[in-house]
């Protein structure tokens, strides 16, 4: 069993005292000891590797508190990336159509062409492509372009036909099909998870072979940025089956927690589901996932007050994805089954639905440590944060939105006053709410240091500081992606801090991120250690 002694650099343990010892000693897959250098040298086994940090900073490896692993690999390998600046270079619809046409020429007739990450708020026309425009690319391929948020998309005629919808198809609860106001003909726009159906799942068009190709590509990306533990936060029945194909004894080179769709219960837990879960220790089941609303870019996040500049006069405050009655039923069901719940709530009115449902569930069935979690929580109010604290809930903020869409929040979505409060982490701290921050990959790429910078310095892509009063310290932003992220999924005894007995998942940075935090983005990952072994090193 190999052992390593790390020393000669700042060490951030992220333990309860935020201690900064002289050295860390690992043995095999675990941390053996933390303390002063000479004391650890006296403890270290013969043959221990002495790793001089040379001034680099050692800390726990990053944990992804909310994302969709391995979706980034699917995009890299199998889909047409239509992201605009600052995530890509697709400036207008004509560029998007040209890229789709190039893919169609390489794709056998009858097979799907899928574009991803197109953002209506960042391209010249300010909209998604129409059915006719996509038909102009090809009428011999189903073409489906999913929005950057993952909550909306645009389809050509062949894709609509495959999806089984026409102008007579009614809108489902929590979704809608775009229609010409005069003829009722479908425009190709599909909004909401219920309307998108299978086409909205991240595993759409992914077979077993493509799944593992995407898994391997995403693993390498995450390890390069110091992330050793991640989530698939919307695990469909088909996605669970892909993960379950890994033999129980095989290490895939990565550790994951899966969040099954809440509607799969109770069948998933009571054994009546046909899923044969192998019990692999590296891929485990975690919270169950629910939704209340959509996303800001197409104004389907559900707000208590209208959008600053509404795009749909019929839905000036956005929309719910579920009826209040059905949502309360699902929350109570999962709560009574003993599951933790992670619920997507972008708008404050969407968050009200979940907070109310949790309060009712707790009244009928008290649980002292449920850790039910609001995902995104971008417009949480102070009165909501007070209730969240009282109810023992927690939040994972989509702080990356500050950079990627902060300018649009200021000018269009929320307006100057409300935009100052997006992802209100400082208010959460003031109310005693434990929280995390996330990228929601593949909506934004998994980049923990940049994400921390978003929460600390709150700068938009155009250089506006958005809500200085909601800024948190670098230490808080790093804890939110290490020990607090572990705690949020009941993993705090296994990982998230440098303490004896925990898994030896570590990262070495080029410098101490707590120094000159206004320049946090200048920090870089030098090496990533997973279970005691170096799995990625920066090439000089």
mmCIF file of C-alpha atoms in Angstrom, residues 57-397:
data_model
loop_
_atom_site.group_PDB
_atom_site.id
_atom_site.type_symbol
_atom_site.label_atom_id
_atom_site.label_comp_id
_atom_site.label_asym_id
_atom_site.label_seq_id
_atom_site.Cartn_x
_atom_site.Cartn_y
_atom_site.Cartn_z
ATOM 1 C CA UNK A 57 -1.703 24.860 -2.182
ATOM 2 C CA UNK A 58 -3.140 21.492 -1.122
ATOM 3 C CA UNK A 59 -6.862 21.214 -0.429
ATOM 4 C CA UNK A 60 -9.679 18.676 -0.789
ATOM 5 C CA UNK A 61 -10.599 17.874 -4.382
ATOM 6 C CA UNK A 62 -13.669 19.688 -5.640
ATOM 7 C CA UNK A 63 -17.146 18.185 -5.488
ATOM 8 C CA UNK A 64 -19.779 19.023 -8.102
ATOM 9 C CA UNK A 65 -22.925 19.862 -6.074
ATOM 10 C CA UNK A 66 -25.249 19.789 -9.093
ATOM 11 C CA UNK A 67 -24.670 18.772 -12.705
ATOM 12 C CA UNK A 68 -25.418 16.201 -15.354
ATOM 13 C CA UNK A 69 -22.407 13.918 -15.746
ATOM 14 C CA UNK A 70 -21.670 12.649 -18.432
ATOM 15 C CA UNK A 71 -23.618 15.081 -20.624
ATOM 16 C CA UNK A 72 -20.538 17.240 -21.419
ATOM 17 C CA UNK A 73 -18.949 14.202 -23.075
ATOM 18 C CA UNK A 74 -22.053 13.577 -25.153
ATOM 19 C CA UNK A 75 -21.842 17.145 -26.462
ATOM 20 C CA UNK A 76 -18.141 16.883 -27.217
ATOM 21 C CA UNK A 77 -18.455 13.604 -29.098
ATOM 22 C CA UNK A 78 -21.915 13.345 -30.637
ATOM 23 C CA UNK A 79 -23.716 16.675 -30.855
ATOM 24 C CA UNK A 80 -23.415 20.003 -32.647
ATOM 25 C CA UNK A 81 -22.291 22.637 -30.160
ATOM 26 C CA UNK A 82 -24.118 25.906 -30.878
ATOM 27 C CA UNK A 83 -23.020 27.857 -27.800
ATOM 28 C CA UNK A 84 -22.470 31.597 -28.070
ATOM 29 C CA UNK A 85 -19.954 33.790 -26.268
ATOM 30 C CA UNK A 86 -18.704 33.499 -23.610
ATOM 31 C CA UNK A 87 -19.180 29.715 -23.901
ATOM 32 C CA UNK A 88 -18.707 29.438 -27.673
ATOM 33 C CA UNK A 89 -18.671 31.357 -30.961
ATOM 34 C CA UNK A 90 -22.097 30.854 -32.554
ATOM 35 C CA UNK A 91 -23.236 34.415 -33.219
ATOM 36 C CA UNK A 92 -26.436 34.023 -35.225
ATOM 37 C CA UNK A 93 -28.985 31.573 -36.556
ATOM 38 C CA UNK A 94 -27.334 31.345 -39.968
ATOM 39 C CA UNK A 95 -24.148 30.076 -38.303
ATOM 40 C CA UNK A 96 -26.170 27.557 -36.320
ATOM 41 C CA UNK A 97 -27.981 26.339 -39.442
ATOM 42 C CA UNK A 98 -24.698 25.978 -41.325
ATOM 43 C CA UNK A 99 -23.213 23.843 -38.556
ATOM 44 C CA UNK A 100 -26.324 21.665 -38.465
ATOM 45 C CA UNK A 101 -26.175 21.299 -42.259
ATOM 46 C CA UNK A 102 -22.526 20.229 -42.056
ATOM 47 C CA UNK A 103 -23.516 17.564 -39.524
ATOM 48 C CA UNK A 104 -26.464 16.438 -41.648
ATOM 49 C CA UNK A 105 -24.163 15.841 -44.618
ATOM 50 C CA UNK A 106 -22.096 13.508 -42.438
ATOM 51 C CA UNK A 107 -25.171 11.686 -41.094
ATOM 52 C CA UNK A 108 -27.075 8.891 -42.885
ATOM 53 C CA UNK A 109 -30.570 9.869 -44.020
ATOM 54 C CA UNK A 110 -33.221 9.164 -41.427
ATOM 55 C CA UNK A 111 -30.838 9.512 -38.477
ATOM 56 C CA UNK A 112 -31.097 12.370 -35.988
ATOM 57 C CA UNK A 113 -29.056 15.550 -36.021
ATOM 58 C CA UNK A 114 -28.964 17.173 -32.584
ATOM 59 C CA UNK A 115 -27.750 20.675 -31.821
ATOM 60 C CA UNK A 116 -27.188 21.840 -28.254
ATOM 61 C CA UNK A 117 -26.449 24.927 -26.140
ATOM 62 C CA UNK A 118 -28.135 27.460 -28.439
ATOM 63 C CA UNK A 119 -28.975 30.554 -26.403
ATOM 64 C CA UNK A 120 -31.665 32.909 -27.671
ATOM 65 C CA UNK A 121 -30.354 35.689 -25.422
ATOM 66 C CA UNK A 122 -26.851 35.593 -26.934
ATOM 67 C CA UNK A 123 -27.411 35.350 -30.703
ATOM 68 C CA UNK A 124 -28.209 38.206 -33.058
ATOM 69 C CA UNK A 125 -31.856 37.303 -33.707
ATOM 70 C CA UNK A 126 -32.747 36.802 -30.040
ATOM 71 C CA UNK A 127 -34.759 33.641 -30.726
ATOM 72 C CA UNK A 128 -34.509 29.955 -31.536
ATOM 73 C CA UNK A 129 -34.663 28.739 -35.157
ATOM 74 C CA UNK A 130 -38.083 28.010 -36.628
ATOM 75 C CA UNK A 131 -39.430 24.761 -37.997
ATOM 76 C CA UNK A 132 -39.097 26.138 -41.550
ATOM 77 C CA UNK A 133 -35.482 27.160 -41.018
ATOM 78 C CA UNK A 134 -34.631 23.695 -39.709
ATOM 79 C CA UNK A 135 -36.528 22.098 -42.605
ATOM 80 C CA UNK A 136 -34.240 24.154 -44.833
ATOM 81 C CA UNK A 137 -31.297 22.290 -43.317
ATOM 82 C CA UNK A 138 -32.837 18.891 -44.067
ATOM 83 C CA UNK A 139 -36.180 17.218 -44.544
ATOM 84 C CA UNK A 140 -34.495 13.808 -44.524
ATOM 85 C CA UNK A 141 -33.150 13.992 -40.976
ATOM 86 C CA UNK A 142 -35.033 14.637 -37.734
ATOM 87 C CA UNK A 143 -33.364 17.806 -36.420
ATOM 88 C CA UNK A 144 -33.631 18.807 -32.784
ATOM 89 C CA UNK A 145 -31.928 21.854 -31.288
ATOM 90 C CA UNK A 146 -32.034 22.057 -27.512
ATOM 91 C CA UNK A 147 -31.675 25.365 -25.712
ATOM 92 C CA UNK A 148 -28.647 26.176 -23.542
ATOM 93 C CA UNK A 149 -30.827 25.859 -20.436
ATOM 94 C CA UNK A 150 -31.969 22.345 -21.379
ATOM 95 C CA UNK A 151 -35.588 23.414 -20.857
ATOM 96 C CA UNK A 152 -36.652 24.320 -24.403
ATOM 97 C CA UNK A 153 -35.841 23.463 -27.976
ATOM 98 C CA UNK A 154 -36.721 23.731 -31.636
ATOM 99 C CA UNK A 155 -37.578 20.874 -34.005
ATOM 100 C CA UNK A 156 -37.988 20.435 -37.735
ATOM 101 C CA UNK A 157 -41.045 18.772 -39.269
ATOM 102 C CA UNK A 158 -39.516 15.297 -39.263
ATOM 103 C CA UNK A 159 -38.560 15.591 -35.580
ATOM 104 C CA UNK A 160 -42.085 16.761 -34.700
ATOM 105 C CA UNK A 161 -43.468 13.776 -36.567
ATOM 106 C CA UNK A 162 -41.169 11.407 -34.688
ATOM 107 C CA UNK A 163 -42.229 13.094 -31.453
ATOM 108 C CA UNK A 164 -45.853 12.358 -32.318
ATOM 109 C CA UNK A 165 -47.195 15.904 -32.127
ATOM 110 C CA UNK A 166 -49.150 18.059 -34.561
ATOM 111 C CA UNK A 167 -51.263 21.220 -34.397
ATOM 112 C CA UNK A 168 -54.075 19.285 -32.684
ATOM 113 C CA UNK A 169 -51.859 18.045 -29.848
ATOM 114 C CA UNK A 170 -52.848 19.801 -26.602
ATOM 115 C CA UNK A 171 -50.222 21.459 -24.448
ATOM 116 C CA UNK A 172 -49.305 19.263 -21.462
ATOM 117 C CA UNK A 173 -49.235 20.571 -17.897
ATOM 118 C CA UNK A 174 -46.017 22.510 -17.471
ATOM 119 C CA UNK A 175 -45.188 22.649 -21.169
ATOM 120 C CA UNK A 176 -46.309 24.099 -24.462
ATOM 121 C CA UNK A 177 -45.835 23.787 -28.210
ATOM 122 C CA UNK A 178 -45.195 26.943 -30.187
ATOM 123 C CA UNK A 179 -48.008 27.686 -32.632
ATOM 124 C CA UNK A 180 -48.662 30.189 -35.377
ATOM 125 C CA UNK A 181 -51.279 32.547 -33.842
ATOM 126 C CA UNK A 182 -53.344 32.620 -37.045
ATOM 127 C CA UNK A 183 -53.179 29.031 -38.351
ATOM 128 C CA UNK A 184 -52.293 27.068 -35.202
ATOM 129 C CA UNK A 185 -49.524 25.309 -37.139
ATOM 130 C CA UNK A 186 -46.602 24.226 -34.980
ATOM 131 C CA UNK A 187 -43.618 26.579 -35.222
ATOM 132 C CA UNK A 188 -41.156 23.950 -34.002
ATOM 133 C CA UNK A 189 -40.672 25.546 -30.560
ATOM 134 C CA UNK A 190 -41.132 23.102 -27.664
ATOM 135 C CA UNK A 191 -41.044 24.456 -24.111
ATOM 136 C CA UNK A 192 -40.899 22.584 -20.826
ATOM 137 C CA UNK A 193 -39.815 19.117 -19.772
ATOM 138 C CA UNK A 194 -43.300 17.636 -20.092
ATOM 139 C CA UNK A 195 -43.600 18.843 -23.707
ATOM 140 C CA UNK A 196 -40.077 17.785 -24.706
ATOM 141 C CA UNK A 197 -40.504 14.280 -23.264
ATOM 142 C CA UNK A 198 -37.611 11.956 -24.116
ATOM 143 C CA UNK A 199 -36.133 14.651 -26.369
ATOM 144 C CA UNK A 200 -35.392 16.700 -23.257
ATOM 145 C CA UNK A 201 -33.411 13.977 -21.512
ATOM 146 C CA UNK A 202 -29.636 14.279 -21.531
ATOM 147 C CA UNK A 203 -29.390 10.637 -22.654
ATOM 148 C CA UNK A 204 -31.515 11.230 -25.761
ATOM 149 C CA UNK A 205 -30.053 9.201 -28.686
ATOM 150 C CA UNK A 206 -27.388 7.677 -26.396
ATOM 151 C CA UNK A 207 -26.851 3.918 -26.601
ATOM 152 C CA UNK A 208 -24.624 1.873 -24.273
ATOM 153 C CA UNK A 209 -21.454 2.339 -26.298
ATOM 154 C CA UNK A 210 -21.939 6.082 -26.656
ATOM 155 C CA UNK A 211 -22.730 6.329 -22.953
ATOM 156 C CA UNK A 212 -19.363 4.937 -21.885
ATOM 157 C CA UNK A 213 -17.520 7.012 -24.487
ATOM 158 C CA UNK A 214 -19.178 10.103 -23.055
ATOM 159 C CA UNK A 215 -18.460 8.930 -19.512
ATOM 160 C CA UNK A 216 -14.736 8.603 -20.208
ATOM 161 C CA UNK A 217 -14.519 11.987 -21.940
ATOM 162 C CA UNK A 218 -16.345 13.756 -19.107
ATOM 163 C CA UNK A 219 -14.223 12.026 -16.465
ATOM 164 C CA UNK A 220 -11.061 13.383 -18.053
ATOM 165 C CA UNK A 221 -12.484 16.903 -18.260
ATOM 166 C CA UNK A 222 -13.573 16.915 -14.617
ATOM 167 C CA UNK A 223 -10.294 15.493 -13.316
ATOM 168 C CA UNK A 224 -8.401 18.190 -15.228
ATOM 169 C CA UNK A 225 -10.285 20.782 -13.165
ATOM 170 C CA UNK A 226 -9.822 19.037 -9.833
ATOM 171 C CA UNK A 227 -13.298 17.515 -9.537
ATOM 172 C CA UNK A 228 -13.350 13.924 -8.253
ATOM 173 C CA UNK A 229 -16.987 13.539 -7.180
ATOM 174 C CA UNK A 230 -19.943 14.605 -9.316
ATOM 175 C CA UNK A 231 -23.658 14.157 -9.947
ATOM 176 C CA UNK A 232 -26.082 13.058 -12.545
ATOM 177 C CA UNK A 233 -28.933 15.162 -11.235
ATOM 178 C CA UNK A 234 -31.735 13.901 -13.501
ATOM 179 C CA UNK A 235 -31.273 10.162 -13.856
ATOM 180 C CA UNK A 236 -33.959 8.711 -16.082
ATOM 181 C CA UNK A 237 -34.785 5.014 -16.070
ATOM 182 C CA UNK A 238 -32.632 4.609 -19.179
ATOM 183 C CA UNK A 239 -29.720 6.568 -17.662
ATOM 184 C CA UNK A 240 -29.824 4.450 -14.513
ATOM 185 C CA UNK A 241 -29.686 1.360 -16.682
ATOM 186 C CA UNK A 242 -26.545 2.663 -18.429
ATOM 187 C CA UNK A 243 -24.818 3.301 -15.113
ATOM 188 C CA UNK A 244 -25.955 -0.086 -13.808
ATOM 189 C CA UNK A 245 -24.155 -1.815 -16.674
ATOM 190 C CA UNK A 246 -20.881 -1.288 -14.779
ATOM 191 C CA UNK A 247 -19.971 -4.482 -12.880
ATOM 192 C CA UNK A 248 -20.112 -4.090 -9.103
ATOM 193 C CA UNK A 249 -16.413 -4.802 -8.675
ATOM 194 C CA UNK A 250 -15.149 -2.424 -11.400
ATOM 195 C CA UNK A 251 -13.727 1.030 -10.670
ATOM 196 C CA UNK A 252 -14.678 3.396 -13.532
ATOM 197 C CA UNK A 253 -12.008 5.868 -12.474
ATOM 198 C CA UNK A 254 -14.555 8.262 -11.024
ATOM 199 C CA UNK A 255 -17.067 8.534 -8.173
ATOM 200 C CA UNK A 256 -20.641 9.673 -8.718
ATOM 201 C CA UNK A 257 -23.956 10.142 -6.984
ATOM 202 C CA UNK A 258 -27.079 9.688 -9.123
ATOM 203 C CA UNK A 259 -30.349 11.526 -8.513
ATOM 204 C CA UNK A 260 -33.215 9.435 -9.902
ATOM 205 C CA UNK A 261 -36.333 11.169 -11.161
ATOM 206 C CA UNK A 262 -38.743 11.383 -8.254
ATOM 207 C CA UNK A 263 -41.584 9.883 -10.277
ATOM 208 C CA UNK A 264 -39.657 6.573 -10.424
ATOM 209 C CA UNK A 265 -40.533 6.010 -6.773
ATOM 210 C CA UNK A 266 -41.646 3.913 -4.978
ATOM 211 C CA UNK A 267 -40.946 1.247 -7.614
ATOM 212 C CA UNK A 268 -37.214 1.989 -7.677
ATOM 213 C CA UNK A 269 -36.841 1.449 -3.928
ATOM 214 C CA UNK A 270 -39.330 -1.330 -3.261
ATOM 215 C CA UNK A 271 -37.800 -3.701 -5.799
ATOM 216 C CA UNK A 272 -40.741 -3.775 -8.183
ATOM 217 C CA UNK A 273 -38.717 -1.932 -10.834
ATOM 218 C CA UNK A 274 -36.948 -4.107 -13.390
ATOM 219 C CA UNK A 275 -33.695 -2.208 -12.773
ATOM 220 C CA UNK A 276 -30.946 -4.487 -11.475
ATOM 221 C CA UNK A 277 -28.676 -2.180 -9.490
ATOM 222 C CA UNK A 278 -25.219 -3.816 -9.051
ATOM 223 C CA UNK A 279 -24.197 -1.967 -5.897
ATOM 224 C CA UNK A 280 -20.970 -0.512 -7.281
ATOM 225 C CA UNK A 281 -19.350 1.564 -4.490
ATOM 226 C CA UNK A 282 -18.204 4.225 -6.955
ATOM 227 C CA UNK A 283 -21.693 4.977 -8.329
ATOM 228 C CA UNK A 284 -24.413 5.333 -5.714
ATOM 229 C CA UNK A 285 -28.007 6.520 -5.580
ATOM 230 C CA UNK A 286 -28.644 9.771 -3.733
ATOM 231 C CA UNK A 287 -31.484 12.301 -3.449
ATOM 232 C CA UNK A 288 -34.547 12.113 -5.664
ATOM 233 C CA UNK A 289 -35.124 14.949 -8.115
ATOM 234 C CA UNK A 290 -38.206 17.114 -8.695
ATOM 235 C CA UNK A 291 -38.997 20.334 -10.595
ATOM 236 C CA UNK A 292 -41.317 23.264 -9.987
ATOM 237 C CA UNK A 293 -40.410 25.557 -12.895
ATOM 238 C CA UNK A 294 -38.189 26.232 -15.901
ATOM 239 C CA UNK A 295 -35.337 28.593 -16.819
ATOM 240 C CA UNK A 296 -34.763 32.328 -17.144
ATOM 241 C CA UNK A 297 -33.555 32.532 -20.739
ATOM 242 C CA UNK A 298 -36.965 31.676 -22.214
ATOM 243 C CA UNK A 299 -38.728 33.133 -19.170
ATOM 244 C CA UNK A 300 -40.170 29.874 -17.912
ATOM 245 C CA UNK A 301 -38.712 30.291 -14.401
ATOM 246 C CA UNK A 302 -41.706 31.067 -12.148
ATOM 247 C CA UNK A 303 -41.513 34.475 -10.425
ATOM 248 C CA UNK A 304 -43.743 36.127 -7.838
ATOM 249 C CA UNK A 305 -43.563 39.373 -9.842
ATOM 250 C CA UNK A 306 -43.443 39.804 -13.644
ATOM 251 C CA UNK A 307 -40.233 39.700 -15.626
ATOM 252 C CA UNK A 308 -38.583 43.076 -16.142
ATOM 253 C CA UNK A 309 -39.247 42.803 -19.894
ATOM 254 C CA UNK A 310 -41.761 39.967 -20.438
ATOM 255 C CA UNK A 311 -41.634 38.203 -23.794
ATOM 256 C CA UNK A 312 -45.023 36.482 -23.428
ATOM 257 C CA UNK A 313 -47.918 38.654 -22.204
ATOM 258 C CA UNK A 314 -49.882 35.518 -21.333
ATOM 259 C CA UNK A 315 -47.142 34.351 -18.928
ATOM 260 C CA UNK A 316 -45.493 37.541 -17.576
ATOM 261 C CA UNK A 317 -44.291 35.737 -14.431
ATOM 262 C CA UNK A 318 -43.153 32.535 -16.138
ATOM 263 C CA UNK A 319 -44.782 29.172 -15.616
ATOM 264 C CA UNK A 320 -44.957 26.175 -13.320
ATOM 265 C CA UNK A 321 -43.957 22.713 -14.490
ATOM 266 C CA UNK A 322 -46.445 20.971 -12.213
ATOM 267 C CA UNK A 323 -49.683 21.684 -10.421
ATOM 268 C CA UNK A 324 -49.422 22.595 -6.763
ATOM 269 C CA UNK A 325 -51.483 19.521 -5.828
ATOM 270 C CA UNK A 326 -49.258 17.123 -7.786
ATOM 271 C CA UNK A 327 -46.096 18.720 -6.435
ATOM 272 C CA UNK A 328 -47.245 18.378 -2.847
ATOM 273 C CA UNK A 329 -48.134 14.739 -3.509
ATOM 274 C CA UNK A 330 -44.668 13.990 -4.923
ATOM 275 C CA UNK A 331 -42.858 15.793 -2.090
ATOM 276 C CA UNK A 332 -44.862 13.995 0.593
ATOM 277 C CA UNK A 333 -44.416 10.643 -1.125
ATOM 278 C CA UNK A 334 -40.635 10.978 -1.303
ATOM 279 C CA UNK A 335 -40.385 12.489 2.164
ATOM 280 C CA UNK A 336 -42.444 9.664 3.684
ATOM 281 C CA UNK A 337 -40.292 7.081 1.893
ATOM 282 C CA UNK A 338 -37.274 8.568 3.682
ATOM 283 C CA UNK A 339 -35.606 10.067 0.626
ATOM 284 C CA UNK A 340 -33.801 13.361 0.441
ATOM 285 C CA UNK A 341 -35.279 15.651 -2.224
ATOM 286 C CA UNK A 342 -33.411 18.009 -4.549
ATOM 287 C CA UNK A 343 -35.900 20.275 -6.306
ATOM 288 C CA UNK A 344 -35.188 22.586 -9.233
ATOM 289 C CA UNK A 345 -36.592 26.013 -8.327
ATOM 290 C CA UNK A 346 -35.234 28.907 -10.379
ATOM 291 C CA UNK A 347 -37.865 31.533 -9.605
ATOM 292 C CA UNK A 348 -38.940 32.614 -6.137
ATOM 293 C CA UNK A 349 -42.550 31.577 -6.804
ATOM 294 C CA UNK A 350 -41.281 28.152 -7.847
ATOM 295 C CA UNK A 351 -39.327 28.012 -4.578
ATOM 296 C CA UNK A 352 -42.474 28.944 -2.631
ATOM 297 C CA UNK A 353 -44.148 25.833 -4.029
ATOM 298 C CA UNK A 354 -41.369 23.566 -2.766
ATOM 299 C CA UNK A 355 -40.947 25.271 0.609
ATOM 300 C CA UNK A 356 -44.703 25.059 1.231
ATOM 301 C CA UNK A 357 -44.753 21.372 0.231
ATOM 302 C CA UNK A 358 -41.820 20.531 2.519
ATOM 303 C CA UNK A 359 -43.446 22.367 5.420
ATOM 304 C CA UNK A 360 -46.650 20.355 4.968
ATOM 305 C CA UNK A 361 -44.723 17.078 4.678
ATOM 306 C CA UNK A 362 -42.810 17.843 7.879
ATOM 307 C CA UNK A 363 -45.985 18.664 9.777
ATOM 308 C CA UNK A 364 -47.449 15.241 9.008
ATOM 309 C CA UNK A 365 -44.149 13.355 9.292
ATOM 310 C CA UNK A 366 -41.368 15.178 11.180
ATOM 311 C CA UNK A 367 -37.788 14.318 10.153
ATOM 312 C CA UNK A 368 -34.898 15.947 11.973
ATOM 313 C CA UNK A 369 -32.180 15.793 9.291
ATOM 314 C CA UNK A 370 -33.752 15.540 5.853
ATOM 315 C CA UNK A 371 -31.580 18.157 4.052
ATOM 316 C CA UNK A 372 -34.190 18.755 1.347
ATOM 317 C CA UNK A 373 -32.474 21.056 -1.134
ATOM 318 C CA UNK A 374 -33.536 23.904 -3.400
ATOM 319 C CA UNK A 375 -31.538 23.689 -6.624
ATOM 320 C CA UNK A 376 -30.618 27.042 -8.235
ATOM 321 C CA UNK A 377 -32.629 29.315 -5.899
ATOM 322 C CA UNK A 378 -31.556 32.302 -7.935
ATOM 323 C CA UNK A 379 -34.222 34.710 -6.746
ATOM 324 C CA UNK A 380 -34.744 33.578 -3.161
ATOM 325 C CA UNK A 381 -36.084 36.313 -0.912
ATOM 326 C CA UNK A 382 -35.031 36.925 2.693
ATOM 327 C CA UNK A 383 -38.383 35.720 4.029
ATOM 328 C CA UNK A 384 -37.861 32.455 2.127
ATOM 329 C CA UNK A 385 -34.327 32.024 3.463
ATOM 330 C CA UNK A 386 -35.670 32.462 6.995
ATOM 331 C CA UNK A 387 -38.214 29.699 6.377
ATOM 332 C CA UNK A 388 -35.577 27.479 4.764
ATOM 333 C CA UNK A 389 -33.437 27.794 7.887
ATOM 334 C CA UNK A 390 -36.366 27.024 10.181
ATOM 335 C CA UNK A 391 -37.371 23.957 8.156
ATOM 336 C CA UNK A 392 -33.829 22.526 8.034
ATOM 337 C CA UNK A 393 -33.595 22.884 4.271
ATOM 338 C CA UNK A 394 -30.525 23.788 2.223
ATOM 339 C CA UNK A 395 -29.766 25.478 -1.119
ATOM 340 C CA UNK A 396 -27.416 24.980 -4.063
ATOM 341 C CA UNK A 397 -27.001 28.296 -5.885
#
